[in-house]
C-alpha cells in the first residue's frame, strides 16, 4: 500500500517517526535553540503526514512556525498558523486553536508587536480554560509573564509566573 511504501521510505529517516510518535517533544528541541533542526524535521514530518492522508497536522505546523519565527523569518509563519488553526477548527479541536494562538502570540512578541502578542496569548489561554483542556496553559502563562516584563509591568509579570507554579498543567516538559 501507499502508506507502507511511505513508511518504508522513512526507515532511514528517523525524524518522521520520532516527531510523529513523540511530536510534542519537537518544541523542546526548539527551546534548546535548535531552530533549524526543528524546522527541517517538522517539514519532513509534515510532508509524510500529508502524503499519508492523516488529517491532524496542527502540532507539526505549529512547531514549524515556532522554529521559523524564532529564526526571525516572520513572513513565513502566518500561513502555517492559519492552516493549523483551520485544521483544528475543522476537527473541532478548540484546545489546539488555543495552543496555536499562544505560539502565534509568542512569535508576535519576538517581533516586538507587544499588544498583538498579548491579545493572542490571552485569547489562546481563554480558549484552553473554556475548553477545560489546560495542557500548554503553563507555557502561555509564562509567555504572558515575558510580555509583562517587556512592558516593565513587574507585578503583572510576577502574577503570570505565579500562575505557572500554582496552575501547573503537568505537560511532560514542565
PDB file of C-alpha atoms in Angstrom, residues 61-78 80-81 100-114 116-117 120-121 143 146-147:
ATOM      1  CA  UNK A  61       2.568  23.110  11.592  1.00  0.00           C
ATOM      2  CA  UNK A  62       2.895  24.896  14.951  1.00  0.00           C
ATOM      3  CA  UNK A  63       6.363  23.502  15.613  1.00  0.00           C
ATOM      4  CA  UNK A  64       7.495  24.548  12.161  1.00  0.00           C
ATOM      5  CA  UNK A  65       6.029  28.047  12.592  1.00  0.00           C
ATOM      6  CA  UNK A  66       7.646  28.442  16.008  1.00  0.00           C
ATOM      7  CA  UNK A  67      11.070  27.345  14.757  1.00  0.00           C
ATOM      8  CA  UNK A  68      10.828  29.678  11.751  1.00  0.00           C
ATOM      9  CA  UNK A  69       9.616  32.566  13.923  1.00  0.00           C
ATOM     10  CA  UNK A  70      12.484  32.116  16.353  1.00  0.00           C
ATOM     11  CA  UNK A  71      14.806  32.433  13.350  1.00  0.00           C
ATOM     12  CA  UNK A  72      13.068  35.785  12.710  1.00  0.00           C
ATOM     13  CA  UNK A  73      11.664  34.775   9.334  1.00  0.00           C
ATOM     14  CA  UNK A  74       8.327  36.250  10.313  1.00  0.00           C
ATOM     15  CA  UNK A  75       6.768  36.496   6.853  1.00  0.00           C
ATOM     16  CA  UNK A  76       6.566  32.697   6.657  1.00  0.00           C
ATOM     17  CA  UNK A  77       4.650  31.945   9.829  1.00  0.00           C
ATOM     18  CA  UNK A  78       1.188  33.405   9.245  1.00  0.00           C
ATOM     19  CA  UNK A  80       1.430  27.934   8.768  1.00  0.00           C
ATOM     20  CA  UNK A  81      -0.509  29.087  11.816  1.00  0.00           C
ATOM     21  CA  UNK A 100      -1.703  27.810  18.079  1.00  0.00           C
ATOM     22  CA  UNK A 101      -2.829  31.267  19.191  1.00  0.00           C
ATOM     23  CA  UNK A 102      -0.343  31.015  22.058  1.00  0.00           C
ATOM     24  CA  UNK A 103       2.503  30.142  19.696  1.00  0.00           C
ATOM     25  CA  UNK A 104       1.460  32.988  17.418  1.00  0.00           C
ATOM     26  CA  UNK A 105       1.474  35.360  20.371  1.00  0.00           C
ATOM     27  CA  UNK A 106       4.973  34.276  21.372  1.00  0.00           C
ATOM     28  CA  UNK A 107       6.231  34.931  17.847  1.00  0.00           C
ATOM     29  CA  UNK A 108       4.442  38.297  17.717  1.00  0.00           C
ATOM     30  CA  UNK A 109       6.229  39.185  20.953  1.00  0.00           C
ATOM     31  CA  UNK A 110       9.558  38.273  19.392  1.00  0.00           C
ATOM     32  CA  UNK A 111       8.695  40.661  16.554  1.00  0.00           C
ATOM     33  CA  UNK A 112       8.098  43.417  19.091  1.00  0.00           C
ATOM     34  CA  UNK A 113       4.348  43.502  18.390  1.00  0.00           C
ATOM     35  CA  UNK A 114       3.527  43.513  22.086  1.00  0.00           C
ATOM     36  CA  UNK A 116      -0.923  41.883  19.357  1.00  0.00           C
ATOM     37  CA  UNK A 117       1.153  39.289  21.192  1.00  0.00           C
ATOM     38  CA  UNK A 120      -3.217  36.365  21.021  1.00  0.00           C
ATOM     39  CA  UNK A 121      -1.776  34.853  24.205  1.00  0.00           C
ATOM     40  CA  UNK A 143       4.879  33.888  27.753  1.00  0.00           C
ATOM     41  CA  UNK A 146       7.507  37.705  29.476  1.00  0.00           C
ATOM     42  CA  UNK A 147       5.134  40.250  27.927  1.00  0.00           C
TER      43      UNK A 147
END
